Amino acid sequence: MSGDRPILEVRGLHKSFGHLEVLKGIDLAVRKGELVFVIGPSGSGKSTLLRCCNRLEEPSSGSILVEGVDVMAPGTNINAVRRRIGMVFQSFNLYPHLDALGNVSLALRKVVGQSRAEAELAGQAALERVGLAEKANSFPNELSGGQQQRVAIARALALQPAILLFDEPTSALDPELVGSVLAVMRELRESGMTMVVVSHEMRFARSAADRVIFMDHGLIVEQGTPEKLFNAPDHQRIKDFIASIEH
Amino acid sequence: MQLERLADTFFNLQVMQQYLPKIVEGFFITIQIALAVVLAGIASGLLLALVRAFRIKALNFFIILCVDILRALPPLVLIIGFYFALPAIGIRMSAWVATWLALSLVLMAFAEEIFWAGILAVPKGQWEAARSTGLSFVQTLTDVVMPQAVRLTIPPLTNRTIAITKGTALGAVVAVGEILYQAQTAYSFSYNPSPLVLGAVAYLILFIPVVYFGRWVETRFAWKR
């Protein structure tokens, strides 16, 4: 039953900032266990699409369903829905006043209502999953960029979300640190986590994505398997874009 | 000869001895008011900044208006107003309360502005990260934003607090028995300014540790980058 219902369903999503229309009608369904990669030129609306999914941005119109729950409905408890949608940011956004374990366990205590002991146990498990069990008591400023981003992933994972959204997770990282973050994402994919990833990591997309979506000017131009989109897209501008990224 | 006169005028031990108990009395009253001002001023300033964070337009208009007026008025004007003018409309308060209230309000206004600046200085990404994990607005404010904002706030707040608590000396105008009032009174009785020197020493004893404490707090809470 849960197999046929998409985890995330976006219908006719529009978003404007003042007079600027950033999303011009997006339809998207993400199935359980799917890794959807969103690519496109900057300003195409990729990040805004992600940010509308958990209502960090308020959509102008359209509907968004997470596990069948309408995120936009007036009666929906958005904080409860957000527990089910993890988000990983380009700039990590770890809490600098808390150590890694504190970062990962804060929402477990405050949102889920676990005791400190329970939350730290679950938090420790999440840190272990991203390979940072031994960094539990390190503060963000004592961690490398790659480690910080993995803690941020653990923070989202700890809540056991139904879907994880990645907003350019490796763009702020030094090249040699990108691999460690991608390795964690690959492990998540293999364990069946549903993910939507906005990123320019084309090699990762080719090897890990189930589906690639190309966005431009607030619309989905084309979508398909990585082979199709990277090797034989229907649109010339996709070829041009991919060539410009992979120079 | 000149030196002797100087010593006799400003460091007259006999006069000093006579009025020392009065200065000590004033010393403790100054501490009393200062502590009460710091507590009330910072607590209410923090509260106002937290309320302002909700960004309720009409409410914030009043907060900003009050804060701006209080920051513009000299504290002495407030003290005299509270003590001499308010009784005309039936509101009476002791000189102690008038001084405490005036200084607390001024500290509240500055503290609110400082806390608010601290809240604004916390990057937007912190709010977004916290909200994305399901934390409510209030939880984000108390558990993520304020711990960072307060840390940023400590150096300017310490400086402002010292500056305003020194204003307890203004209470002398409405005859609060704090250090300056005692020293001035002793001076008029003895016709010798030595008690004023004694008063100055009392202020140094009181505020130099506070200044050093402020410096310690600044280094202690400086961001490790």
Short mmCIF file of N, CA, C and O in Angstrom, two decimals, chain B residues 35-131:
data_model
loop_
_atom_site.label_atom_id
_atom_site.label_comp_id
_atom_site.label_asym_id
_atom_site.label_seq_id
_atom_site.Cartn_x
_atom_site.Cartn_y
_atom_site.Cartn_z
N LEU B 35 22.42 46.74 41.90
CA LEU B 35 22.01 45.36 41.66
C LEU B 35 20.56 45.29 41.19
O LEU B 35 20.24 44.57 40.24
N ALA B 36 19.71 46.07 41.85
CA ALA B 36 18.30 46.05 41.47
C ALA B 36 18.11 46.57 40.05
O ALA B 36 17.29 46.06 39.29
N VAL B 37 18.92 47.58 39.66
CA VAL B 37 18.82 48.12 38.30
C VAL B 37 19.29 47.09 37.28
O VAL B 37 18.63 46.86 36.26
N VAL B 38 20.41 46.43 37.57
CA VAL B 38 20.95 45.45 36.63
C VAL B 38 19.94 44.32 36.42
O VAL B 38 19.64 43.93 35.29
N LEU B 39 19.39 43.81 37.52
CA LEU B 39 18.44 42.70 37.41
C LEU B 39 17.20 43.11 36.62
O LEU B 39 16.83 42.47 35.64
N ALA B 40 16.58 44.22 37.06
CA ALA B 40 15.32 44.62 36.41
C ALA B 40 15.57 45.06 34.97
O ALA B 40 14.81 44.69 34.06
N GLY B 41 16.63 45.83 34.75
CA GLY B 41 16.90 46.38 33.42
C GLY B 41 17.20 45.30 32.40
O GLY B 41 16.63 45.28 31.31
N ILE B 42 18.08 44.36 32.76
CA ILE B 42 18.47 43.33 31.79
C ILE B 42 17.34 42.35 31.57
O ILE B 42 17.05 41.96 30.44
N ALA B 43 16.65 41.96 32.65
CA ALA B 43 15.54 41.01 32.50
C ALA B 43 14.45 41.60 31.62
O ALA B 43 13.96 40.95 30.68
N SER B 44 14.06 42.86 31.87
CA SER B 44 12.97 43.42 31.07
C SER B 44 13.45 43.72 29.64
O SER B 44 12.67 43.57 28.69
N GLY B 45 14.71 44.08 29.48
CA GLY B 45 15.24 44.30 28.13
C GLY B 45 15.22 43.01 27.33
O GLY B 45 14.84 42.98 26.16
N LEU B 46 15.61 41.90 27.99
CA LEU B 46 15.60 40.60 27.32
C LEU B 46 14.17 40.22 26.93
O LEU B 46 13.91 39.77 25.81
N LEU B 47 13.26 40.45 27.85
CA LEU B 47 11.86 40.13 27.59
C LEU B 47 11.34 40.90 26.38
O LEU B 47 10.71 40.34 25.47
N LEU B 48 11.64 42.20 26.35
CA LEU B 48 11.18 43.02 25.21
C LEU B 48 11.76 42.52 23.90
O LEU B 48 11.06 42.46 22.88
N ALA B 49 13.06 42.16 23.91
CA ALA B 49 13.69 41.68 22.68
C ALA B 49 13.03 40.39 22.22
O ALA B 49 12.82 40.17 21.02
N LEU B 50 12.69 39.51 23.19
CA LEU B 50 12.03 38.25 22.83
C LEU B 50 10.65 38.51 22.24
O LEU B 50 10.27 37.91 21.24
N VAL B 51 9.93 39.44 22.85
CA VAL B 51 8.61 39.79 22.32
C VAL B 51 8.76 40.36 20.90
O VAL B 51 8.02 40.01 19.99
N ARG B 52 9.78 41.20 20.73
CA ARG B 52 10.00 41.83 19.43
C ARG B 52 10.29 40.78 18.35
O ARG B 52 9.96 40.98 17.18
N ALA B 53 10.91 39.65 18.77
CA ALA B 53 11.27 38.61 17.81
C ALA B 53 10.03 38.01 17.15
O ALA B 53 10.12 37.45 16.06
N PHE B 54 8.88 38.13 17.78
CA PHE B 54 7.65 37.61 17.18
C PHE B 54 7.19 38.46 16.00
O PHE B 54 6.30 38.09 15.26
N ARG B 55 7.79 39.65 15.87
CA ARG B 55 7.51 40.55 14.76
C ARG B 55 6.04 40.83 14.58
O ARG B 55 5.48 40.72 13.49
N ILE B 56 5.38 41.16 15.69
CA ILE B 56 3.98 41.60 15.61
C ILE B 56 4.03 43.11 15.40
O ILE B 56 4.50 43.84 16.27
N LYS B 57 3.57 43.54 14.24
CA LYS B 57 3.83 44.91 13.79
C LYS B 57 3.43 45.99 14.80
O LYS B 57 4.24 46.82 15.18
N ALA B 58 2.17 45.94 15.26
CA ALA B 58 1.67 46.99 16.14
C ALA B 58 2.47 47.02 17.45
O ALA B 58 2.85 48.07 17.95
N LEU B 59 2.74 45.81 17.97
CA LEU B 59 3.47 45.70 19.23
C LEU B 59 4.90 46.23 19.08
O LEU B 59 5.39 46.98 19.92
N ASN B 60 5.52 45.83 17.98
CA ASN B 60 6.89 46.27 17.77
C ASN B 60 7.00 47.77 17.59
O ASN B 60 7.99 48.38 17.98
N PHE B 61 5.97 48.37 17.00
CA PHE B 61 5.96 49.82 16.86
C PHE B 61 6.09 50.47 18.23
O PHE B 61 6.89 51.38 18.43
N PHE B 62 5.32 49.96 19.19
CA PHE B 62 5.36 50.53 20.54
C PHE B 62 6.66 50.23 21.25
O PHE B 62 7.21 51.08 21.95
N ILE B 63 7.16 49.03 21.07
CA ILE B 63 8.44 48.69 21.70
C ILE B 63 9.52 49.64 21.20
O ILE B 63 10.27 50.23 21.99
N ILE B 64 9.57 49.80 19.88
CA ILE B 64 10.63 50.64 19.30
C ILE B 64 10.46 52.08 19.75
O ILE B 64 11.44 52.76 20.10
N LEU B 65 9.22 52.55 19.78
CA LEU B 65 8.95 53.92 20.21
C LEU B 65 9.44 54.15 21.64
O LEU B 65 10.18 55.09 21.93
N CYS B 66 9.01 53.26 22.54
CA CYS B 66 9.41 53.39 23.95
C CYS B 66 10.92 53.34 24.10
O CYS B 66 11.53 54.15 24.81
N VAL B 67 11.52 52.37 23.44
CA VAL B 67 12.97 52.18 23.56
C VAL B 67 13.70 53.42 23.05
O VAL B 67 14.66 53.89 23.67
N ASP B 68 13.24 53.97 21.94
CA ASP B 68 13.92 55.14 21.37
C ASP B 68 13.78 56.35 22.30
O ASP B 68 14.73 57.11 22.48
N ILE B 69 12.59 56.53 22.86
CA ILE B 69 12.39 57.66 23.78
C ILE B 69 13.30 57.50 25.00
O ILE B 69 13.98 58.43 25.43
N LEU B 70 13.31 56.29 25.56
CA LEU B 70 14.11 56.06 26.76
C LEU B 70 15.60 56.20 26.50
O LEU B 70 16.36 56.61 27.38
N ARG B 71 16.00 55.87 25.28
CA ARG B 71 17.43 56.01 24.97
C ARG B 71 17.80 57.46 24.74
O ARG B 71 18.95 57.85 24.91
N ALA B 72 16.81 58.26 24.34
CA ALA B 72 17.10 59.67 24.04
C ALA B 72 17.09 60.54 25.30
O ALA B 72 17.77 61.56 25.37
N LEU B 73 16.28 60.15 26.30
CA LEU B 73 16.16 60.98 27.49
C LEU B 73 17.35 60.81 28.43
O LEU B 73 17.77 59.68 28.68
N PRO B 74 17.87 61.91 28.97
CA PRO B 74 18.90 61.77 30.01
C PRO B 74 18.27 61.13 31.25
O PRO B 74 17.15 61.52 31.64
N PRO B 75 18.94 60.17 31.87
CA PRO B 75 18.36 59.50 33.03
C PRO B 75 17.96 60.47 34.14
O PRO B 75 16.95 60.26 34.82
N LEU B 76 18.71 61.57 34.27
CA LEU B 76 18.41 62.53 35.33
C LEU B 76 17.02 63.14 35.13
O LEU B 76 16.29 63.39 36.10
N VAL B 77 16.67 63.38 33.87
CA VAL B 77 15.35 63.93 33.57
C VAL B 77 14.26 62.97 34.05
O VAL B 77 13.25 63.38 34.64
N LEU B 78 14.49 61.68 33.83
CA LEU B 78 13.52 60.68 34.26
C LEU B 78 13.40 60.66 35.78
O LEU B 78 12.30 60.61 36.34
N ILE B 79 14.55 60.69 36.45
CA ILE B 79 14.54 60.62 37.92
C ILE B 79 13.76 61.80 38.49
O ILE B 79 12.86 61.64 39.32
N ILE B 80 14.09 63.00 38.01
CA ILE B 80 13.42 64.20 38.52
C ILE B 80 11.94 64.17 38.16
O ILE B 80 11.08 64.50 38.97
N GLY B 81 11.66 63.72 36.95
CA GLY B 81 10.27 63.61 36.52
C GLY B 81 9.47 62.68 37.43
O GLY B 81 8.39 63.03 37.92
N PHE B 82 10.03 61.49 37.67
CA PHE B 82 9.33 60.51 38.51
C PHE B 82 9.11 61.05 39.92
O PHE B 82 8.05 60.88 40.52
N TYR B 83 10.16 61.70 40.45
CA TYR B 83 10.12 62.08 41.86
C TYR B 83 9.33 63.37 42.10
O TYR B 83 8.57 63.46 43.06
N PHE B 84 9.52 64.34 41.21
CA PHE B 84 8.89 65.64 41.46
C PHE B 84 7.61 65.87 40.67
O PHE B 84 6.71 66.58 41.11
N ALA B 85 7.54 65.29 39.44
CA ALA B 85 6.39 65.61 38.58
C ALA B 85 5.23 64.63 38.76
O ALA B 85 4.08 65.04 38.80
N LEU B 86 5.54 63.34 38.92
CA LEU B 86 4.45 62.36 38.99
C LEU B 86 3.51 62.55 40.19
O LEU B 86 2.32 62.27 40.07
N PRO B 87 4.02 63.02 41.33
CA PRO B 87 3.08 63.24 42.45
C PRO B 87 1.93 64.16 42.07
O PRO B 87 0.83 64.07 42.63
N ALA B 88 2.15 65.04 41.10
CA ALA B 88 1.09 65.95 40.64
C ALA B 88 -0.11 65.18 40.11
O ALA B 88 -1.24 65.68 40.13
N ILE B 89 0.11 63.98 39.59
CA ILE B 89 -1.03 63.17 39.15
C ILE B 89 -1.27 62.01 40.11
O ILE B 89 -1.87 60.99 39.76
N GLY B 90 -0.80 62.16 41.31
CA GLY B 90 -1.13 61.21 42.37
C GLY B 90 -0.23 59.99 42.44
O GLY B 90 -0.47 59.08 43.23
N ILE B 91 0.81 59.93 41.59
CA ILE B 91 1.73 58.79 41.68
C ILE B 91 2.93 59.22 42.51
O ILE B 91 3.69 60.10 42.11
N ARG B 92 3.04 58.63 43.68
CA ARG B 92 4.15 58.98 44.56
C ARG B 92 5.08 57.81 44.70
O ARG B 92 4.64 56.67 44.84
N MET B 93 6.35 58.08 44.67
CA MET B 93 7.32 57.01 44.93
C MET B 93 8.48 57.60 45.72
O MET B 93 8.73 58.81 45.67
N SER B 94 9.18 56.71 46.43
CA SER B 94 10.33 57.18 47.20
C SER B 94 11.45 57.55 46.23
O SER B 94 11.44 57.17 45.05
N ALA B 95 12.40 58.27 46.74
CA ALA B 95 13.55 58.68 45.91
C ALA B 95 14.29 57.44 45.42
O ALA B 95 14.75 57.38 44.28
N TRP B 96 14.38 56.45 46.30
CA TRP B 96 15.05 55.19 45.94
C TRP B 96 14.35 54.56 44.74
O TRP B 96 14.98 54.20 43.74
N VAL B 97 13.04 54.45 44.82
CA VAL B 97 12.28 53.81 43.75
C VAL B 97 12.37 54.64 42.46
O VAL B 97 12.54 54.09 41.37
N ALA B 98 12.30 55.98 42.60
CA ALA B 98 12.38 56.83 41.41
C ALA B 98 13.71 56.62 40.69
O ALA B 98 13.76 56.46 39.47
N THR B 99 14.78 56.56 41.46
CA THR B 99 16.11 56.35 40.86
C THR B 99 16.20 54.97 40.23
O THR B 99 16.65 54.81 39.08
N TRP B 100 15.75 53.97 40.99
CA TRP B 100 15.81 52.59 40.49
C TRP B 100 14.99 52.45 39.21
O TRP B 100 15.45 51.89 38.21
N LEU B 101 13.79 52.99 39.22
CA LEU B 101 12.90 52.84 38.08
C LEU B 101 13.48 53.53 36.85
O LEU B 101 13.50 52.96 35.75
N ALA B 102 13.96 54.76 37.05
CA ALA B 102 14.49 55.51 35.91
C ALA B 102 15.68 54.78 35.28
O ALA B 102 15.72 54.57 34.06
N LEU B 103 16.61 54.35 36.12
CA LEU B 103 17.80 53.69 35.58
C LEU B 103 17.45 52.33 34.98
O LEU B 103 18.01 51.93 33.96
N SER B 104 16.51 51.63 35.61
CA SER B 104 16.10 50.32 35.08
C SER B 104 15.49 50.48 33.70
O SER B 104 15.76 49.68 32.79
N LEU B 105 14.65 51.50 33.54
CA LEU B 105 14.02 51.72 32.24
C LEU B 105 15.05 52.04 31.17
O LEU B 105 14.97 51.54 30.04
N VAL B 106 16.03 52.87 31.54
CA VAL B 106 17.07 53.22 30.57
C VAL B 106 17.89 51.98 30.20
O VAL B 106 18.15 51.70 29.02
N LEU B 107 18.25 51.20 31.22
CA LEU B 107 19.01 49.98 30.94
C LEU B 107 18.17 49.01 30.12
O LEU B 107 18.68 48.37 29.19
N MET B 108 16.89 48.92 30.44
CA MET B 108 15.98 48.06 29.68
C MET B 108 16.03 48.43 28.20
O MET B 108 16.14 47.56 27.34
N ALA B 109 15.94 49.73 27.92
CA ALA B 109 15.91 50.18 26.53
C ALA B 109 17.20 49.81 25.80
O ALA B 109 17.17 49.26 24.70
N PHE B 110 18.34 50.08 26.44
CA PHE B 110 19.60 49.75 25.78
C PHE B 110 19.78 48.24 25.67
O PHE B 110 20.24 47.73 24.66
N ALA B 111 19.40 47.52 26.73
CA ALA B 111 19.56 46.06 26.71
C ALA B 111 18.69 45.46 25.61
O ALA B 111 19.12 44.55 24.90
N GLU B 112 17.48 45.99 25.46
CA GLU B 112 16.60 45.48 24.40
C GLU B 112 17.27 45.64 23.05
O GLU B 112 17.29 44.71 22.24
N GLU B 113 17.81 46.82 22.79
CA GLU B 113 18.47 47.07 21.50
C GLU B 113 19.66 46.12 21.31
O GLU B 113 19.88 45.61 20.21
N ILE B 114 20.41 45.89 22.38
CA ILE B 114 21.59 45.03 22.28
C ILE B 114 21.18 43.57 22.04
O ILE B 114 21.71 42.89 21.18
N PHE B 115 20.19 43.11 22.80
CA PHE B 115 19.71 41.73 22.60
C PHE B 115 19.12 41.57 21.19
O PHE B 115 19.31 40.54 20.53
N TRP B 116 18.40 42.58 20.76
CA TRP B 116 17.77 42.51 19.43
C TRP B 116 18.85 42.42 18.35
O TRP B 116 18.74 41.63 17.41
N ALA B 117 19.90 43.23 18.50
CA ALA B 117 21.01 43.17 17.55
C ALA B 117 21.62 41.76 17.57
O ALA B 117 21.98 41.21 16.53
N GLY B 118 21.70 41.18 18.77
CA GLY B 118 22.24 39.83 18.89
C GLY B 118 21.37 38.81 18.16
O GLY B 118 21.87 37.93 17.46
N ILE B 119 20.06 38.95 18.33
CA ILE B 119 19.13 38.02 17.66
C ILE B 119 19.29 38.15 16.15
O ILE B 119 19.36 37.15 15.43
N LEU B 120 19.39 39.40 15.66
CA LEU B 120 19.53 39.61 14.22
C LEU B 120 20.86 39.07 13.69
O LEU B 120 20.96 38.69 12.53
N ALA B 121 21.87 39.05 14.57
CA ALA B 121 23.20 38.63 14.11
C ALA B 121 23.29 37.11 13.94
O ALA B 121 24.22 36.62 13.32
N VAL B 122 22.34 36.37 14.50
CA VAL B 122 22.36 34.91 14.32
C VAL B 122 21.89 34.60 12.89
O VAL B 122 20.82 35.05 12.49
N PRO B 123 22.71 33.89 12.13
CA PRO B 123 22.39 33.69 10.71
C PRO B 123 21.03 33.02 10.51
O PRO B 123 20.59 32.21 11.31
N LYS B 124 20.40 33.40 9.41
CA LYS B 124 19.09 32.87 9.05
C LYS B 124 19.12 31.34 8.95
O LYS B 124 18.14 30.67 9.26
N GLY B 125 20.26 30.82 8.51
CA GLY B 125 20.40 29.38 8.36
C GLY B 125 20.17 28.62 9.66
O GLY B 125 19.74 27.47 9.65
N GLN B 126 20.46 29.25 10.78
CA GLN B 126 20.23 28.61 12.09
C GLN B 126 18.74 28.42 12.33
O GLN B 126 18.30 27.37 12.80
N TRP B 127 17.96 29.45 12.01
CA TRP B 127 16.50 29.34 12.12
C TRP B 127 16.00 28.23 11.21
O TRP B 127 15.20 27.39 11.62
N GLU B 128 16.50 28.23 9.97
CA GLU B 128 16.00 27.28 8.98
C GLU B 128 16.34 25.85 9.39
O GLU B 128 15.50 24.95 9.29
N ALA B 129 17.58 25.65 9.85
CA ALA B 129 17.98 24.30 10.24
C ALA B 129 17.09 23.81 11.39
O ALA B 129 16.59 22.69 11.37
N ALA B 130 16.88 24.68 12.37
CA ALA B 130 16.09 24.27 13.54
C ALA B 130 14.64 24.00 13.13
O ALA B 130 14.06 22.98 13.50
N ARG B 131 14.06 24.92 12.35
CA ARG B 131 12.66 24.73 11.94
C ARG B 131 12.52 23.48 11.07
O ARG B 131 11.52 22.79 11.14
#
